[in-house]
Amino acid sequence: MVDRIPVIIDTDMGVDDAYSVMLALSSPQLKVLGITTSYGNVSADGATVNAIKILELLEKRVRVAKGASGPLFGKIKKYSNSRGAFIHGKDGLGNMGHSLSDPVHVEVESDAVDYMAALIRKEETKVTIVSLGPLTNIASLIISYPELRRRIDGIAMMGGSAYSGNTLPAGESNIVADPEAAQIVLQSGLRIVMCGLEATQKAYFIKDDLEMFRLIGGSVGRFYYDMTQDYISAQEKLSGERRAVIHDSVPTAWLMNPSVLKAKACHVEVDLNGQYTRACTVTDEICAGVKPNAMVAFDLNRDMFVKMHIDAFKQYR
Ligand code: RIB
Ligand code: CA
């Protein structure tokens, strides 16, 4: 049997994060060492409670550590907050978090960055970080524990885009939240797979997929169905299409089976000074005179992506 890939999931625990966590925890290919949280879709406190509630729903004993409450520099942007609440609900779980029981089992560590460092140190093989929110915790890890870089196998991240944004005209939400942190991560020299909007917009579920999850997934499937109703409606208002785009499951799906994505080696820099393009992940596909620093995903096999989730939900029937 092939060894499972040890991963730490760093998340701002909204609706699509909850799918990604469920997928990872159900995967025979992955070993989830811990979950770290940050602000983004909700506050860091909210994300931590959500992570714990989802773990209890899934009946998985994984430790959670609370991380950054805001970006490395400056404050959380108002438009980021209102976008988070509009799409993910006020509680980050599609306004359905109240239907999950209050947490009892899961233990919370005090500091996400120290906890990541401890997990990485303890693991015999190199660890992969799955990044589903702003990159603040991961940038802090790279700055505070430079000696651990060689123990990190890479970062599979949902964030950025080559061609357009979703929160600002040229900025994707997780990068807009903390552009400086994203730039530190992209310049770190670590192996990076950037699952940006070109691929993640194709990672959607339609009504029939959600019905299927509800039918096959027992109480877990029912909760995920309920959690996704306001989410799909909010996205319909934005795009005109009734699709639940599950951005954050993309890096997890890639770790489980890389053939789910088509990716290309590119050089990516975050624009930190642009008057109109701050937080744009400027993606050089040609790399004339510069070395690639990330594999950038441009396409996704949706059938395979949906099937992976069906297989995951089957475990809860
Ligand atoms: O742009 C999509 C990203 O923003 C996802 O990670 C979603 O959860 C939100 O944080
Ligand atoms: Ca997220």
PDB file of N, CA, C and O in Angstrom, residues 86 229-244:
ATOM      1  N   PHE A  86     -22.274  37.221   2.660  1.00  0.00           N
ATOM      2  CA  PHE A  86     -23.268  37.048   1.592  1.00  0.00           C
ATOM      3  C   PHE A  86     -23.201  35.629   1.018  1.00  0.00           C
ATOM      4  O   PHE A  86     -24.232  34.975   0.808  1.00  0.00           O
ATOM      5  N   GLN A 229     -27.718  25.311   0.451  1.00  0.00           N
ATOM      6  CA  GLN A 229     -28.883  25.946  -0.187  1.00  0.00           C
ATOM      7  C   GLN A 229     -28.733  27.465  -0.314  1.00  0.00           C
ATOM      8  O   GLN A 229     -28.906  28.024  -1.386  1.00  0.00           O
ATOM      9  N   ASP A 230     -28.415  28.159   0.783  1.00  0.00           N
ATOM     10  CA  ASP A 230     -28.218  29.620   0.687  1.00  0.00           C
ATOM     11  C   ASP A 230     -26.989  29.943  -0.160  1.00  0.00           C
ATOM     12  O   ASP A 230     -26.942  30.946  -0.873  1.00  0.00           O
ATOM     13  N   TYR A 231     -25.991  29.070  -0.071  1.00  0.00           N
ATOM     14  CA  TYR A 231     -24.731  29.259  -0.815  1.00  0.00           C
ATOM     15  C   TYR A 231     -24.993  29.240  -2.324  1.00  0.00           C
ATOM     16  O   TYR A 231     -24.536  30.113  -3.064  1.00  0.00           O
ATOM     17  N   ILE A 232     -25.780  28.267  -2.774  1.00  0.00           N
ATOM     18  CA  ILE A 232     -26.048  28.150  -4.219  1.00  0.00           C
ATOM     19  C   ILE A 232     -26.926  29.323  -4.672  1.00  0.00           C
ATOM     20  O   ILE A 232     -26.748  29.875  -5.765  1.00  0.00           O
ATOM     21  N   SER A 233     -27.832  29.763  -3.806  1.00  0.00           N
ATOM     22  CA  SER A 233     -28.685  30.908  -4.170  1.00  0.00           C
ATOM     23  C   SER A 233     -27.855  32.183  -4.278  1.00  0.00           C
ATOM     24  O   SER A 233     -28.055  32.990  -5.192  1.00  0.00           O
ATOM     25  N   ALA A 234     -26.931  32.372  -3.329  1.00  0.00           N
ATOM     26  CA  ALA A 234     -26.066  33.566  -3.379  1.00  0.00           C
ATOM     27  C   ALA A 234     -25.237  33.549  -4.658  1.00  0.00           C
ATOM     28  O   ALA A 234     -25.083  34.575  -5.331  1.00  0.00           O
ATOM     29  N   GLN A 235     -24.728  32.388  -5.021  1.00  0.00           N
ATOM     30  CA  GLN A 235     -23.895  32.315  -6.225  1.00  0.00           C
ATOM     31  C   GLN A 235     -24.727  32.527  -7.481  1.00  0.00           C
ATOM     32  O   GLN A 235     -24.255  33.115  -8.455  1.00  0.00           O
ATOM     33  N   GLU A 236     -25.979  32.075  -7.435  1.00  0.00           N
ATOM     34  CA  GLU A 236     -26.869  32.302  -8.583  1.00  0.00           C
ATOM     35  C   GLU A 236     -27.089  33.810  -8.782  1.00  0.00           C
ATOM     36  O   GLU A 236     -27.123  34.306  -9.903  1.00  0.00           O
ATOM     37  N   LYS A 237     -27.237  34.518  -7.637  1.00  0.00           N
ATOM     38  CA  LYS A 237     -27.435  35.970  -7.742  1.00  0.00           C
ATOM     39  C   LYS A 237     -26.218  36.639  -8.379  1.00  0.00           C
ATOM     40  O   LYS A 237     -26.344  37.611  -9.109  1.00  0.00           O
ATOM     41  N   LEU A 238     -25.033  36.123  -8.088  1.00  0.00           N
ATOM     42  CA  LEU A 238     -23.818  36.740  -8.623  1.00  0.00           C
ATOM     43  C   LEU A 238     -23.564  36.366 -10.086  1.00  0.00           C
ATOM     44  O   LEU A 238     -23.169  37.203 -10.885  1.00  0.00           O
ATOM     45  N   SER A 239     -23.786  35.103 -10.420  1.00  0.00           N
ATOM     46  CA  SER A 239     -23.348  34.634 -11.754  1.00  0.00           C
ATOM     47  C   SER A 239     -24.499  34.358 -12.710  1.00  0.00           C
ATOM     48  O   SER A 239     -24.294  34.205 -13.911  1.00  0.00           O
ATOM     49  N   GLY A 240     -25.721  34.277 -12.158  1.00  0.00           N
ATOM     50  CA  GLY A 240     -26.863  33.948 -13.025  1.00  0.00           C
ATOM     51  C   GLY A 240     -27.010  32.449 -13.236  1.00  0.00           C
ATOM     52  O   GLY A 240     -27.956  31.998 -13.867  1.00  0.00           O
ATOM     53  N   GLU A 241     -26.066  31.679 -12.709  1.00  0.00           N
ATOM     54  CA  GLU A 241     -26.153  30.221 -12.892  1.00  0.00           C
ATOM     55  C   GLU A 241     -26.303  29.543 -11.539  1.00  0.00           C
ATOM     56  O   GLU A 241     -25.592  29.890 -10.587  1.00  0.00           O
ATOM     57  N   ARG A 242     -27.223  28.587 -11.476  1.00  0.00           N
ATOM     58  CA  ARG A 242     -27.474  27.929 -10.195  1.00  0.00           C
ATOM     59  C   ARG A 242     -26.443  26.819  -9.988  1.00  0.00           C
ATOM     60  O   ARG A 242     -26.688  25.640 -10.259  1.00  0.00           O
ATOM     61  N   ARG A 243     -25.288  27.230  -9.544  1.00  0.00           N
ATOM     62  CA  ARG A 243     -24.167  26.306  -9.338  1.00  0.00           C
ATOM     63  C   ARG A 243     -23.505  26.603  -8.000  1.00  0.00           C
ATOM     64  O   ARG A 243     -23.245  27.773  -7.698  1.00  0.00           O
ATOM     65  N   ALA A 244     -23.215  25.569  -7.253  1.00  0.00           N
ATOM     66  CA  ALA A 244     -22.447  25.747  -6.020  1.00  0.00           C
ATOM     67  C   ALA A 244     -20.980  25.488  -6.366  1.00  0.00           C
ATOM     68  O   ALA A 244     -20.577  24.335  -6.551  1.00  0.00           O
TER      69      ALA A 244
END
